[in-house]
Short mmCIF file of C-alpha atoms in Angstrom, two decimals:
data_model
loop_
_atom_site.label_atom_id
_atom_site.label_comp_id
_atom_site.label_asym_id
_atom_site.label_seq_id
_atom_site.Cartn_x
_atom_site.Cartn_y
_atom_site.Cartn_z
CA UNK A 27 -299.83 -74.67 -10.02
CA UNK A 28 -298.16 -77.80 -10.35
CA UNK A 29 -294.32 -77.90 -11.41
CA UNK A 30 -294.52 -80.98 -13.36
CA UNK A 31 -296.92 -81.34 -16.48
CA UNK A 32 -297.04 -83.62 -19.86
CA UNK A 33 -296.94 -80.72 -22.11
CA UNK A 34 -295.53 -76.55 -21.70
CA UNK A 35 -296.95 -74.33 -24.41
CA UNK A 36 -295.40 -71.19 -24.72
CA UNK A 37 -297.72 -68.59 -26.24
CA UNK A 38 -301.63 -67.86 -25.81
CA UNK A 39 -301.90 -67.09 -29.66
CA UNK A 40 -303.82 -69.54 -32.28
CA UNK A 41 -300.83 -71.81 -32.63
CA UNK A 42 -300.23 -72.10 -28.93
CA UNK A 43 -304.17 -73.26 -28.14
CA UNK A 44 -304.38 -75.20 -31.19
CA UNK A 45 -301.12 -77.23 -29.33
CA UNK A 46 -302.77 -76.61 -25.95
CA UNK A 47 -306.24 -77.97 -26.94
CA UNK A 48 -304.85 -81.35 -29.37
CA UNK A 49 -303.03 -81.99 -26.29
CA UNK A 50 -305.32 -81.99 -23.67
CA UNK A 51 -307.83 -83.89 -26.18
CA UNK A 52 -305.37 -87.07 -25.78
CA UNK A 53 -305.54 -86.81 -21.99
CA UNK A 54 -302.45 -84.98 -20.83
CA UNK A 55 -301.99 -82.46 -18.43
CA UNK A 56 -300.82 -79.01 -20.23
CA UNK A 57 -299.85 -75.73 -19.16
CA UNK A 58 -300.12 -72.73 -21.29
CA UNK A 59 -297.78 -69.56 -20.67
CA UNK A 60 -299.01 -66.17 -22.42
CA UNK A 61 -296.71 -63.04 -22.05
CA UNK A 62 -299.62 -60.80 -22.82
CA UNK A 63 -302.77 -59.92 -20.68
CA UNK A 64 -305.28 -62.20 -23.00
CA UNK A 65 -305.15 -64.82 -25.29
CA UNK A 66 -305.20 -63.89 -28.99
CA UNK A 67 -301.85 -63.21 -30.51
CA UNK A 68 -301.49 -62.56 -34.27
CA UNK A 69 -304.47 -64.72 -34.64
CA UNK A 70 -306.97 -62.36 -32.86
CA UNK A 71 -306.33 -59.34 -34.53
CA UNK A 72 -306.19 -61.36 -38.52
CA UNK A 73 -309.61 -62.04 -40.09
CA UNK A 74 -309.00 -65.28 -39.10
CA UNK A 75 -309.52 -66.64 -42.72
CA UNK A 76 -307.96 -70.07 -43.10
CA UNK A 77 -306.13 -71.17 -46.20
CA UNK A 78 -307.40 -75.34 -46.40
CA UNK A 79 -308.06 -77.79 -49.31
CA UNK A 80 -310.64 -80.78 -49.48
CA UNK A 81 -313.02 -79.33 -46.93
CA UNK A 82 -316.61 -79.44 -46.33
CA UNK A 83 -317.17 -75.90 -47.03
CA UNK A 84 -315.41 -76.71 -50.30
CA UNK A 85 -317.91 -79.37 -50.94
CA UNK A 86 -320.99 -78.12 -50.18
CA UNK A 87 -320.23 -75.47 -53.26
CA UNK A 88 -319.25 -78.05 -55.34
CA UNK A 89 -315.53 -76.69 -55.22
CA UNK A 90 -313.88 -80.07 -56.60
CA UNK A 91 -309.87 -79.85 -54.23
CA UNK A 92 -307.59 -81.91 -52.94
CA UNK A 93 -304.42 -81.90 -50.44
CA UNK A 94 -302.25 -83.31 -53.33
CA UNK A 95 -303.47 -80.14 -55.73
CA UNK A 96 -302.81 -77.50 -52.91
CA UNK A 97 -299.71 -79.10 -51.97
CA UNK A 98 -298.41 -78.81 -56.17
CA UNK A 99 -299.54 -74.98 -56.32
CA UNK A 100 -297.85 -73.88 -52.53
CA UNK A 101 -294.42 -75.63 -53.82
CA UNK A 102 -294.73 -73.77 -57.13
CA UNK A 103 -295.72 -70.64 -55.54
CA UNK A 104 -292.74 -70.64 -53.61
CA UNK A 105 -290.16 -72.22 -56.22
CA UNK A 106 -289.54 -75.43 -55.08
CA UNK A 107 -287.70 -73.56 -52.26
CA UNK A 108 -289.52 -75.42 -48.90
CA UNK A 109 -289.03 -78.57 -47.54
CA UNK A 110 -291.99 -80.71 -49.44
CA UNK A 111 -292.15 -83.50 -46.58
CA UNK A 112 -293.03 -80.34 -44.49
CA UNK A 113 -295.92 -78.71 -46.80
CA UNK A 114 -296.97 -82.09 -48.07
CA UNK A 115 -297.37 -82.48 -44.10
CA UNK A 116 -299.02 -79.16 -43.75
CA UNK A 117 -301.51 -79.35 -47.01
CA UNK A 118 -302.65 -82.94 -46.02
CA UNK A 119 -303.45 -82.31 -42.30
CA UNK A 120 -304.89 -78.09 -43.29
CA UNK A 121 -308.30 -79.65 -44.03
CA UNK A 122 -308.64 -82.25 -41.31
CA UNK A 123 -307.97 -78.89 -38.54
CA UNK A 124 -310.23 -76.94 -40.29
CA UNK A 125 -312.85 -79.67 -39.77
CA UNK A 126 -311.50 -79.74 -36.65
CA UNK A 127 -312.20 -76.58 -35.44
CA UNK A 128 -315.82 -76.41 -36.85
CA UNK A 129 -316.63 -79.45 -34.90
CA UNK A 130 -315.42 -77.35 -31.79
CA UNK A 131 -317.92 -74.19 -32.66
CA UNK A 132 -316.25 -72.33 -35.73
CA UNK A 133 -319.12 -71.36 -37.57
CA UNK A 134 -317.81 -71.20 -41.60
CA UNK A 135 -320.94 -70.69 -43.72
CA UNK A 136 -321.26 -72.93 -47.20
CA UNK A 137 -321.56 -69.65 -49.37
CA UNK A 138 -319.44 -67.81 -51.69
CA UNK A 139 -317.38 -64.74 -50.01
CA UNK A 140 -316.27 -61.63 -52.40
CA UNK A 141 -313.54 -60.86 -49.18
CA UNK A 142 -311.72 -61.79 -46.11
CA UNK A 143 -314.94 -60.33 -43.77
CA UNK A 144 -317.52 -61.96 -45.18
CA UNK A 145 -317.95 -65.50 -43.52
CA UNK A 146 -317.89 -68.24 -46.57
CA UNK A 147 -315.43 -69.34 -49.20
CA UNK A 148 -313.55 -66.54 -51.35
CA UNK A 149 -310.35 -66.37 -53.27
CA UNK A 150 -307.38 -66.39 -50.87
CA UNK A 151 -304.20 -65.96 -53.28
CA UNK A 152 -303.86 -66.76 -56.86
CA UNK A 153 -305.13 -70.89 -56.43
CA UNK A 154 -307.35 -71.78 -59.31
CA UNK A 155 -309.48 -73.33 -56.41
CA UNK A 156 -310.54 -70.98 -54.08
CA UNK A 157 -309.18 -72.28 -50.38
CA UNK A 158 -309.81 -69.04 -48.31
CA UNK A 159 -312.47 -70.18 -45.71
CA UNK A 160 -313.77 -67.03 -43.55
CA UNK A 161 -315.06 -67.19 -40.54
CA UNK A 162 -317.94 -66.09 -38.46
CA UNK A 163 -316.49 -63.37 -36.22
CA UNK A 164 -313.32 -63.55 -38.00
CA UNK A 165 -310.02 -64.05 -36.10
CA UNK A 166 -311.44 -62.95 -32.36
CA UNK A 167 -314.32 -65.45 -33.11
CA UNK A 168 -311.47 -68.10 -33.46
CA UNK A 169 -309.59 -67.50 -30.75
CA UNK A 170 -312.83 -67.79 -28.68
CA UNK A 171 -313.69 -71.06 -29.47
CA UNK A 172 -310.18 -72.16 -29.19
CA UNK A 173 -310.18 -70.85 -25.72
CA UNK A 174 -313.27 -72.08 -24.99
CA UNK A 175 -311.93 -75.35 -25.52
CA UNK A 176 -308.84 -75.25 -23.72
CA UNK A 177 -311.18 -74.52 -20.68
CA UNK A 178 -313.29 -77.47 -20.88
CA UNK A 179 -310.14 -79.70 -21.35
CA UNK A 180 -308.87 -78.45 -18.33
CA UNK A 181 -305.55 -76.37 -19.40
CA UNK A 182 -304.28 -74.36 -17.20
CA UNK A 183 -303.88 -70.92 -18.15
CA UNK A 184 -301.43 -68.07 -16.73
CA UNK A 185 -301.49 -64.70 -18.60
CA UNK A 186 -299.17 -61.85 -18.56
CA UNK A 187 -296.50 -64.39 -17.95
CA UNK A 188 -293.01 -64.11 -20.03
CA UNK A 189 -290.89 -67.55 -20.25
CA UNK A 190 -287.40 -66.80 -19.96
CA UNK A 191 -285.74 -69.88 -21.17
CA UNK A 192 -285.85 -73.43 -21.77
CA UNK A 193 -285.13 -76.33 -19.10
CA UNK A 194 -282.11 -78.58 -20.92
CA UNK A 195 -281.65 -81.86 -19.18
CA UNK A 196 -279.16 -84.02 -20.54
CA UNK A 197 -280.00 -83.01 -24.37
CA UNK A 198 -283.77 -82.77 -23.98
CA UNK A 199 -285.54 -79.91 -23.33
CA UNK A 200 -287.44 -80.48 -20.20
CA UNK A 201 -289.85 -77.31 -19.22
CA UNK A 202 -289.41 -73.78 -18.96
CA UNK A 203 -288.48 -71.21 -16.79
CA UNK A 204 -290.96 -68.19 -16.08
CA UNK A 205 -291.12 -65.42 -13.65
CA UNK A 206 -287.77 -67.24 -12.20
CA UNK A 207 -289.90 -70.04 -11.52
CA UNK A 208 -288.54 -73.56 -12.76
CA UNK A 209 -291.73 -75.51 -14.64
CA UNK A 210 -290.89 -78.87 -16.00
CA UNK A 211 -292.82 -80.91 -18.91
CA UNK A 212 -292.46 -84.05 -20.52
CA UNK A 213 -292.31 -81.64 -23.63
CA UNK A 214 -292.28 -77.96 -24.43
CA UNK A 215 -293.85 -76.27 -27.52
CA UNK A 216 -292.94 -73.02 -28.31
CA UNK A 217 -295.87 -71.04 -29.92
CA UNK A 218 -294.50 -67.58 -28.98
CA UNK A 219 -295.29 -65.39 -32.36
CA UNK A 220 -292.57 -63.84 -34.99
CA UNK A 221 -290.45 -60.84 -34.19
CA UNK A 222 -292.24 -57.99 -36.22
CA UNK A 223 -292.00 -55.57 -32.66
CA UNK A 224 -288.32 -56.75 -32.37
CA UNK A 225 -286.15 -53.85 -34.49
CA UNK A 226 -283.22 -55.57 -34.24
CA UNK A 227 -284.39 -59.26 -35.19
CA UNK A 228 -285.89 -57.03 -38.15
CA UNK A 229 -282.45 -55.57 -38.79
CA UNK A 230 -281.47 -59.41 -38.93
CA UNK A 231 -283.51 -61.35 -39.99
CA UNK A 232 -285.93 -59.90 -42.47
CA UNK A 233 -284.00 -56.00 -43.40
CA UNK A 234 -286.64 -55.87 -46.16
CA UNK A 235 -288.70 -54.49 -43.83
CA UNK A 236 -286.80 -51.79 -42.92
CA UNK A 237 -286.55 -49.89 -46.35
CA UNK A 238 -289.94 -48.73 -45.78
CA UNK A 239 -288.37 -46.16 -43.30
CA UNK A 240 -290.79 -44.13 -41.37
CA UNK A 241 -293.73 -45.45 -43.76
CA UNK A 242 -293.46 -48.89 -42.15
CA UNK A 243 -295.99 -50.44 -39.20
CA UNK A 244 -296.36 -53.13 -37.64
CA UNK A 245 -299.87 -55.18 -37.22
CA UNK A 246 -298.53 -58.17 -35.57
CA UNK A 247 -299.53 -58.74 -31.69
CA UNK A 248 -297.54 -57.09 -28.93
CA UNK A 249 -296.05 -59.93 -27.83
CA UNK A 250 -294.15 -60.85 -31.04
CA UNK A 251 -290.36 -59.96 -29.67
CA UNK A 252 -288.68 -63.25 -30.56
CA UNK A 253 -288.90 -65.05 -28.14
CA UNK A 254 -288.52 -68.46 -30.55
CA UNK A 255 -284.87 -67.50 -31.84
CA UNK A 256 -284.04 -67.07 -28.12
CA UNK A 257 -284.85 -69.94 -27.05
CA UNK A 258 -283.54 -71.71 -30.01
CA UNK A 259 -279.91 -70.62 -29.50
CA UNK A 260 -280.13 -71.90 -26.05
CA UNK A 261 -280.54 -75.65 -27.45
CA UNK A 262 -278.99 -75.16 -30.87
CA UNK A 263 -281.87 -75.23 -32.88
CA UNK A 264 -282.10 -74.52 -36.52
CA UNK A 265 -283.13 -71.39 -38.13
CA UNK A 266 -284.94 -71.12 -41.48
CA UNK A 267 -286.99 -68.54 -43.48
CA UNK A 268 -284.35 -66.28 -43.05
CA UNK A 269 -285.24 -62.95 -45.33
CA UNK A 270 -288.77 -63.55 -45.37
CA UNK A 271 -291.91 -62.26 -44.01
CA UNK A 272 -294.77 -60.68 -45.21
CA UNK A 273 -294.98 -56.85 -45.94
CA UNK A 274 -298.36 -55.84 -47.79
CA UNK A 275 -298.50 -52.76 -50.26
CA UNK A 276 -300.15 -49.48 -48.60
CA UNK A 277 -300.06 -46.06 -49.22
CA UNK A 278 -297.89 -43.74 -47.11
CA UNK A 279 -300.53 -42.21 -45.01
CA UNK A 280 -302.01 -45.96 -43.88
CA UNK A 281 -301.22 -46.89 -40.18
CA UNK A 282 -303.80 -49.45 -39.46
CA UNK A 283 -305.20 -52.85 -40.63
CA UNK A 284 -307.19 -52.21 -43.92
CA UNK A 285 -310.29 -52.60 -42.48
CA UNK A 286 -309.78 -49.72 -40.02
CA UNK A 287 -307.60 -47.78 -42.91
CA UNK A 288 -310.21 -48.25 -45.57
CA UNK A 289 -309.55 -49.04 -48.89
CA UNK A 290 -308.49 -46.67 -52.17
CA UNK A 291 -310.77 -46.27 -54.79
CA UNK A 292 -312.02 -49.13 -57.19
CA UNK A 293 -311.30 -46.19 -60.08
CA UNK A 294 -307.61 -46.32 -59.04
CA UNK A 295 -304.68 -47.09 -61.68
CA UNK A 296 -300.99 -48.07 -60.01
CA UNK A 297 -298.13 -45.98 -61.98
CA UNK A 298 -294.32 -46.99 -62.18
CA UNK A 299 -291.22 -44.46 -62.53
CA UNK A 300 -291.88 -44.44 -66.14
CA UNK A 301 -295.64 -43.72 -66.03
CA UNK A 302 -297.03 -46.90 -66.85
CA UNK A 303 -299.11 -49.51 -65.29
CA UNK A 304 -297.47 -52.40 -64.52
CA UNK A 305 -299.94 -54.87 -62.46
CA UNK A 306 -303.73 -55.51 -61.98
CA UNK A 307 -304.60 -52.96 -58.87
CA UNK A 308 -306.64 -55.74 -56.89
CA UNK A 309 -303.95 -58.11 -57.42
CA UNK A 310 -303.08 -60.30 -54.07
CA UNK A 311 -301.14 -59.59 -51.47
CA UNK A 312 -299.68 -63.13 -52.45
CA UNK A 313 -298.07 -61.83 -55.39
CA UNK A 314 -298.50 -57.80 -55.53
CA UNK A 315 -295.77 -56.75 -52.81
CA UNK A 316 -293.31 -58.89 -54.98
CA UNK A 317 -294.51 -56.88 -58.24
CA UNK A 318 -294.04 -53.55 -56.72
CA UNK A 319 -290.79 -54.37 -55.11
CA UNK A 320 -289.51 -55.29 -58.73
CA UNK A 321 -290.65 -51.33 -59.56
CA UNK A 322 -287.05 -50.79 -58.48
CA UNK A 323 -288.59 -47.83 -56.46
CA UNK A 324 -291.16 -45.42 -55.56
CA UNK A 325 -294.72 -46.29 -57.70
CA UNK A 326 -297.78 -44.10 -57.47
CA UNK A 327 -301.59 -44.76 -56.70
CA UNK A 328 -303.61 -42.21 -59.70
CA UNK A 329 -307.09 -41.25 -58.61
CA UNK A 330 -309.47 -38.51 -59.71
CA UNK A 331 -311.75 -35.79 -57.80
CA UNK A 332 -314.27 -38.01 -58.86
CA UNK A 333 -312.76 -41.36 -56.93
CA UNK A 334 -311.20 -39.36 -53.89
CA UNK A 335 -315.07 -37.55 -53.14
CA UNK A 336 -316.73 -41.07 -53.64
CA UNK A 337 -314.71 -42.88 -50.65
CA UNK A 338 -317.25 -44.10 -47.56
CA UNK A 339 -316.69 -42.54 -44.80
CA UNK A 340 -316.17 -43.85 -41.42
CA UNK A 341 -312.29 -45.30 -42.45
CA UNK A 342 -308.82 -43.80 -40.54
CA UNK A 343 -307.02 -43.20 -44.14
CA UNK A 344 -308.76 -44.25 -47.08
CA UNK A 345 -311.62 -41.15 -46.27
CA UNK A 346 -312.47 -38.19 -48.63
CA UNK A 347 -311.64 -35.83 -45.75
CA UNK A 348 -308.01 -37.46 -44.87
CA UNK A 349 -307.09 -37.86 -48.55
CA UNK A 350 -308.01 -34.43 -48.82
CA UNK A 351 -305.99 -32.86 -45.89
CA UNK A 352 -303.15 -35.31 -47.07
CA UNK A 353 -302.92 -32.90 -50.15
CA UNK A 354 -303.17 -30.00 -48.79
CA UNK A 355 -300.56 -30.60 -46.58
CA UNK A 356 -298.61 -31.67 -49.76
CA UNK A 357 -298.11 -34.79 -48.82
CA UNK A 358 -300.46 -36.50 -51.63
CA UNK A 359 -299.68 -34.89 -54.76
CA UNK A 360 -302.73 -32.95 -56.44
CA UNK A 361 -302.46 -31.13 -59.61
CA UNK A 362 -305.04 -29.56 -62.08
CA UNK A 363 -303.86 -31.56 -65.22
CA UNK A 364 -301.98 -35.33 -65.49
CA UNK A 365 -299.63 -33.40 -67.41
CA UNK A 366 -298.92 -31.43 -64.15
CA UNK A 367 -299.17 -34.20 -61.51
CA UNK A 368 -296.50 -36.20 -63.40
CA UNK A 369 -294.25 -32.88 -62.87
CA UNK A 370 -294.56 -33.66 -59.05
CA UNK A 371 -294.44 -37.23 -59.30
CA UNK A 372 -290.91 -37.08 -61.44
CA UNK A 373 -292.13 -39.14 -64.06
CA UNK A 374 -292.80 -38.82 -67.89
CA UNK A 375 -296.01 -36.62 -68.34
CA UNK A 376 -296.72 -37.84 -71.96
CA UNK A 377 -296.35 -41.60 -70.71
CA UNK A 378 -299.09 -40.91 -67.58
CA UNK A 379 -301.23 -39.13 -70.41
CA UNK A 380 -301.12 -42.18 -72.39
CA UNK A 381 -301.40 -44.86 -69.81
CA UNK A 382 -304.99 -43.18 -68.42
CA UNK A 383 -306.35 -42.74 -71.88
CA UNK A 384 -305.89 -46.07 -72.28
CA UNK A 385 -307.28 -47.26 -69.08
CA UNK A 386 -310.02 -44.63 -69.79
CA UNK A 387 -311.06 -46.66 -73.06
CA UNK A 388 -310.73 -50.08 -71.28
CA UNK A 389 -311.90 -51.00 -67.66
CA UNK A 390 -314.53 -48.88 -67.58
CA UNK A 391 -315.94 -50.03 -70.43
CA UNK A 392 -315.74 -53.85 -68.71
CA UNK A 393 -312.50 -55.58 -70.09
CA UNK A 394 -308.76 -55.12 -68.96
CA UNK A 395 -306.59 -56.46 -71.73
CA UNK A 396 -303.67 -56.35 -70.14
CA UNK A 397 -303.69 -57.08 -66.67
CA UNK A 398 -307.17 -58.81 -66.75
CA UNK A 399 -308.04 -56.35 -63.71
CA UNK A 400 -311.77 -57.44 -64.65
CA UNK A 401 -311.58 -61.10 -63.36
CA UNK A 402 -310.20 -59.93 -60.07
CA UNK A 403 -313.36 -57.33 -59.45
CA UNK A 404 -315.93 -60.30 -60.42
CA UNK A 405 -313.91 -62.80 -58.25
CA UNK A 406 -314.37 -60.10 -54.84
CA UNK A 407 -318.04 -59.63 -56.10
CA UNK A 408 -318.00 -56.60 -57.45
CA UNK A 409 -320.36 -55.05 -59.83
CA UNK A 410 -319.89 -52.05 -61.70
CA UNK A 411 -317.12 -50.89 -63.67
CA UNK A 412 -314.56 -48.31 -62.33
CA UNK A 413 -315.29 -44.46 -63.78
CA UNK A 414 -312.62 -43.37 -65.88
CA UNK A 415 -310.45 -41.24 -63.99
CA UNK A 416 -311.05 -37.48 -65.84
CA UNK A 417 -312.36 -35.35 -63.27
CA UNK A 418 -309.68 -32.49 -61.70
CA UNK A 419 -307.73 -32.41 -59.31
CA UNK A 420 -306.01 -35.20 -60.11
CA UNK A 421 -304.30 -37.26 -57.17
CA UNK A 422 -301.27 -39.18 -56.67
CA UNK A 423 -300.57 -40.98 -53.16
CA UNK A 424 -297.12 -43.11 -53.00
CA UNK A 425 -297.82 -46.53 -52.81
CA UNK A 426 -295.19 -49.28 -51.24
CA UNK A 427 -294.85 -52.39 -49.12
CA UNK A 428 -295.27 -51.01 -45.60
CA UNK A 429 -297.63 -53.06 -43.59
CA UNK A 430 -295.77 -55.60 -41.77
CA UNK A 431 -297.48 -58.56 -40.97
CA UNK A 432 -295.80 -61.28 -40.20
CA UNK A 433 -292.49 -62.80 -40.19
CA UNK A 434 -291.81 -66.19 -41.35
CA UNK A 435 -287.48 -66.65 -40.18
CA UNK A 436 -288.12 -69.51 -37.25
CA UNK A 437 -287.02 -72.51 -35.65
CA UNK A 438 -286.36 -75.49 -38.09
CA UNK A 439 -289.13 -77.85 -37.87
CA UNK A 440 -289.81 -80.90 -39.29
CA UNK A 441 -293.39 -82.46 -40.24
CA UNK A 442 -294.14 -83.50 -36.91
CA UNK A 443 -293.35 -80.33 -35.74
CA UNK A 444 -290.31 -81.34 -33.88
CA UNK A 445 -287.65 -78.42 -33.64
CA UNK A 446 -284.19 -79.86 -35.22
CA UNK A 447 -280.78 -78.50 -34.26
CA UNK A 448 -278.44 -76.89 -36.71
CA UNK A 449 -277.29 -80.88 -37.74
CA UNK A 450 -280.99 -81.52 -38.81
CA UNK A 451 -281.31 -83.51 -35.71
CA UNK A 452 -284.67 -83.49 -33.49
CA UNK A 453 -283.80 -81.69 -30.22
CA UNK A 454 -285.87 -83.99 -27.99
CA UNK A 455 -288.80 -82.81 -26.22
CA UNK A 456 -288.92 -79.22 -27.95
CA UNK A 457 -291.80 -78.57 -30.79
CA UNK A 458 -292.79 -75.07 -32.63
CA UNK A 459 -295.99 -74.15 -34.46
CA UNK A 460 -296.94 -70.56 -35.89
CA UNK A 461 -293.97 -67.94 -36.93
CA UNK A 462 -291.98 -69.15 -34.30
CA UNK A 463 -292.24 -73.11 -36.19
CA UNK A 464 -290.74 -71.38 -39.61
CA UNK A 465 -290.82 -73.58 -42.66
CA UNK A 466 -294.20 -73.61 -44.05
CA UNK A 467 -294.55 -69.64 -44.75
CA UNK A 468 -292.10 -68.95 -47.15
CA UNK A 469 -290.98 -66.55 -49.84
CA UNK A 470 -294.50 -66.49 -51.05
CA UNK A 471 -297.10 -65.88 -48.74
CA UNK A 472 -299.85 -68.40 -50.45
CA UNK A 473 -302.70 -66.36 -49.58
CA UNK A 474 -305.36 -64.82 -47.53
CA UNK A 475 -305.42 -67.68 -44.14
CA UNK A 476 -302.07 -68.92 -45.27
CA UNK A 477 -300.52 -67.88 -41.51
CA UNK A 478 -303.92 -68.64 -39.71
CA UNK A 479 -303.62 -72.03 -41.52
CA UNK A 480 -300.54 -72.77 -40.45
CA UNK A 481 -300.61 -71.44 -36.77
CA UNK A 482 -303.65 -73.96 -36.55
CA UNK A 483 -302.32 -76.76 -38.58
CA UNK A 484 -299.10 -76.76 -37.16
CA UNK A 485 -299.94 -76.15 -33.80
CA UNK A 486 -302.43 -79.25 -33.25
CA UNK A 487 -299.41 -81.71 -35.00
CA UNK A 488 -297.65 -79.98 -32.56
CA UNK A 489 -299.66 -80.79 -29.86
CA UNK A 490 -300.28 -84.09 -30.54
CA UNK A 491 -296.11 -84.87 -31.12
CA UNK A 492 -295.70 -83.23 -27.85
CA UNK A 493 -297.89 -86.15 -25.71
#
């Protein structure tokens, strides 16, 4: 292994070979560092959907989208709060990867998707246009054509290989050190993951995470310790997206990624402290984490016999048999009557009574008035309506943001994805892409694909800044 090279990446995930591969394309000679025994990151364990406007895929299914619409509904999403030079960066150049990564072997299918596993186009957040492009294979697939690539470029690849800290030569970063080994690069970019397995960068950086207690886990790769604010305070750098990340609502008893947790029952209604309904159930994760959190507390997931014997089998959680021995440990609240369930829950029994006689007279019968629950279920494809939930025992499993993620607090980056000190200056020679490039995620998670998309996105312009 040579000592000198055009380009250090730091991190084997999908931002790290998206940098790797861009900047190999252009000629140079690039090293990639993972801390982890295989490639992957984040990216390989996600469903790989990626969030992109003005696309093929788009056009093929007559989906009329632009960069300049996506870029108006992420700003709005998230307030006005983000840097637009940043995501007007990151919504013109989403598209153009996502091209880019078909013409390398991504196989996206021109068809309509009800979900995040079934390869085509489907809903990804709360867009008018649907951006959520799913792949063949989902996130694994990804990463193997990504790594594919970096092979035929020539990158050189050394797993199970921690960098320790940055080379600074005179103000510009100039390589890394690893294993105790000094490695220097015309440019380093830093494509190491969040912090979700780092407690104490939790405690710091995104506490929100922490109220889940005991009910919290963690779905992010192994390798996401931190490694970018590390680094960063070696050479000054910038932090932003502090207090953010994304936490997704689960019940208590999930510990897995839906898809191996299962999911609850379609004839499911979501209960505050004051027995009411307060959100459409299928709501997404863009939006629904924020709607609980503003519950001030504890909110319930009501099911019948009916829905709890009707779950597929073959899930870890969401299973008749688990539900079941969830309640008779006591755990999941059962009770003969709604009258009597609310008694466990704590909350008003003649509001509970109330809110499933409406729901009884409403959903089921096709229309949701109030939360419009309907237009969700026809958007994921799905045909039926709910049963009205009648049938003792009557179920009530607590429901709160627990699934971590993702974390979106990062080195500042600007929309070449050059890492600025705590001035706003550009530290020369050091770049950042995925989590560890923070700026583009934000208070709002935009969607399904929105970290895939920027992992990608970012990590080919930071790629290509690097040569």
């Amino acid at each position: 292994m040579s000592d000198d090279w055009d380009v250090v990446v730091v991190g084997g995930g999908g931002a790290g070979l998206a940098a790797a591969v861009t900047a190999a394309e252009q000629g140079a000679s690039v090293l990639l560092f993972e801390s982890e025994k295989e490639l992957g990151g984040s990216t390989q364990l996600s469903a790989g959907m990626f969030t992109a406007a003005g696309t093929s895929v788009q056009a093929a299914l007559g989906v009329e989208d632009s960069a300049e619409r996506f870029f108006q509904h992420y700003m709005d999403l998230n307030s006005w709060q983000l840097n637009p030079g940043l995501i007007e960066a990151f919504c013109r150049h989403s598209g153009p990867t996502l091209e880019w990564l078909i013409g390398l072997g991504v196989e996206i299918p021109a068809k309509v998707s009800g979900n995040a596993h079934t390869p085509g186009l489907c809903q990804a957040g709360v867009e008018d246009v649907w951006r959520g492009h799913v792949p063949k294979d989902q996130g694994y697939g990804v990463v193997q054509v990504l790594a594919k690539a970096a092979r035929a470029r020539n990158v050189e690849v050394v797993l199970n290989t921690r960098a320790e800290r940055l080379i600074d030569k005179d103000g510009r970063v100039a390589g890394v050190v690893a294993d105790g080994i000094e490695v220097t690069a015309g440019a380093v970019v830093v494509a190491s993951g969040g912090f979700a397995q780092d407690p104490d960068l939790l405690a710091r950086y995104y506490p929100a995470a922490l109220r889940a207690g005991e009910d919290l886990f963690v779905v992010a790769a192994d390798g996401s310790r931190g490694d970018h604010l590390r680094f960063g305070a070696q050479v000054g750098a910038g932090v932003t997206g502090d207090g953010w990340g994304l936490l997704l609502p689960t019940a208590y008893f999930q510990r897995l990624h839906h898809w191996q947790s299962g999911f609850p029952p379609k004839s499911r209604i979501y209960v505050n402290g004051d027995g009411r309904r307060f959100m459409d159930e299928d709501a997404s994760y863009a939006v629904s984490s924020g709607i609980i959190e503003q519950q001030g507390g504890t909110v319930w997931a009501i099911f019948d016999e009916r829905a709890r014997a009707s779950l597929p089998a073959g899930y870890a959680h969401w299973d008749a048999d688990h539900v079941l021995a969830e309640a008779e440990a006591g755990r999941t609240l059962r009770a003969g009557s709604l009258e009597e369930l609310a008694g466990k829950a704590g909350i008003p029994a003649d509001a509970l009574a109330a809110t499933v006689r409406r729901w009884n007279g409403q959903l089921p019968h096709g229309h949701d008035p109030e939360f419009l629950r309907h237009r969700t279920l026809a958007n994921k494809g799905t045909t039926g309506n709910p049963d009205p939930i009648g049938e003792p025992p009557f179920y009530a499993a607590r429901l709160l943001p627990a699934e971590l993620v993702c974390t979106h607090a990062g080195l500042e980056i600007d929309a070449r994805a050059a890492v600025r000190d705590e001035r706003g200056e550009v530290i020369d020679g050091l770049f950042a892409a995925g989590e560890a490039g923070a700026g583009v995620l934000g208070q709002r998670y935009v969607g399904g694909g929105n970290a895939v998309a920027n992992a990608l996105t970012m990590g080919r312009l930071a790629g290509r800044s690097a040569v």
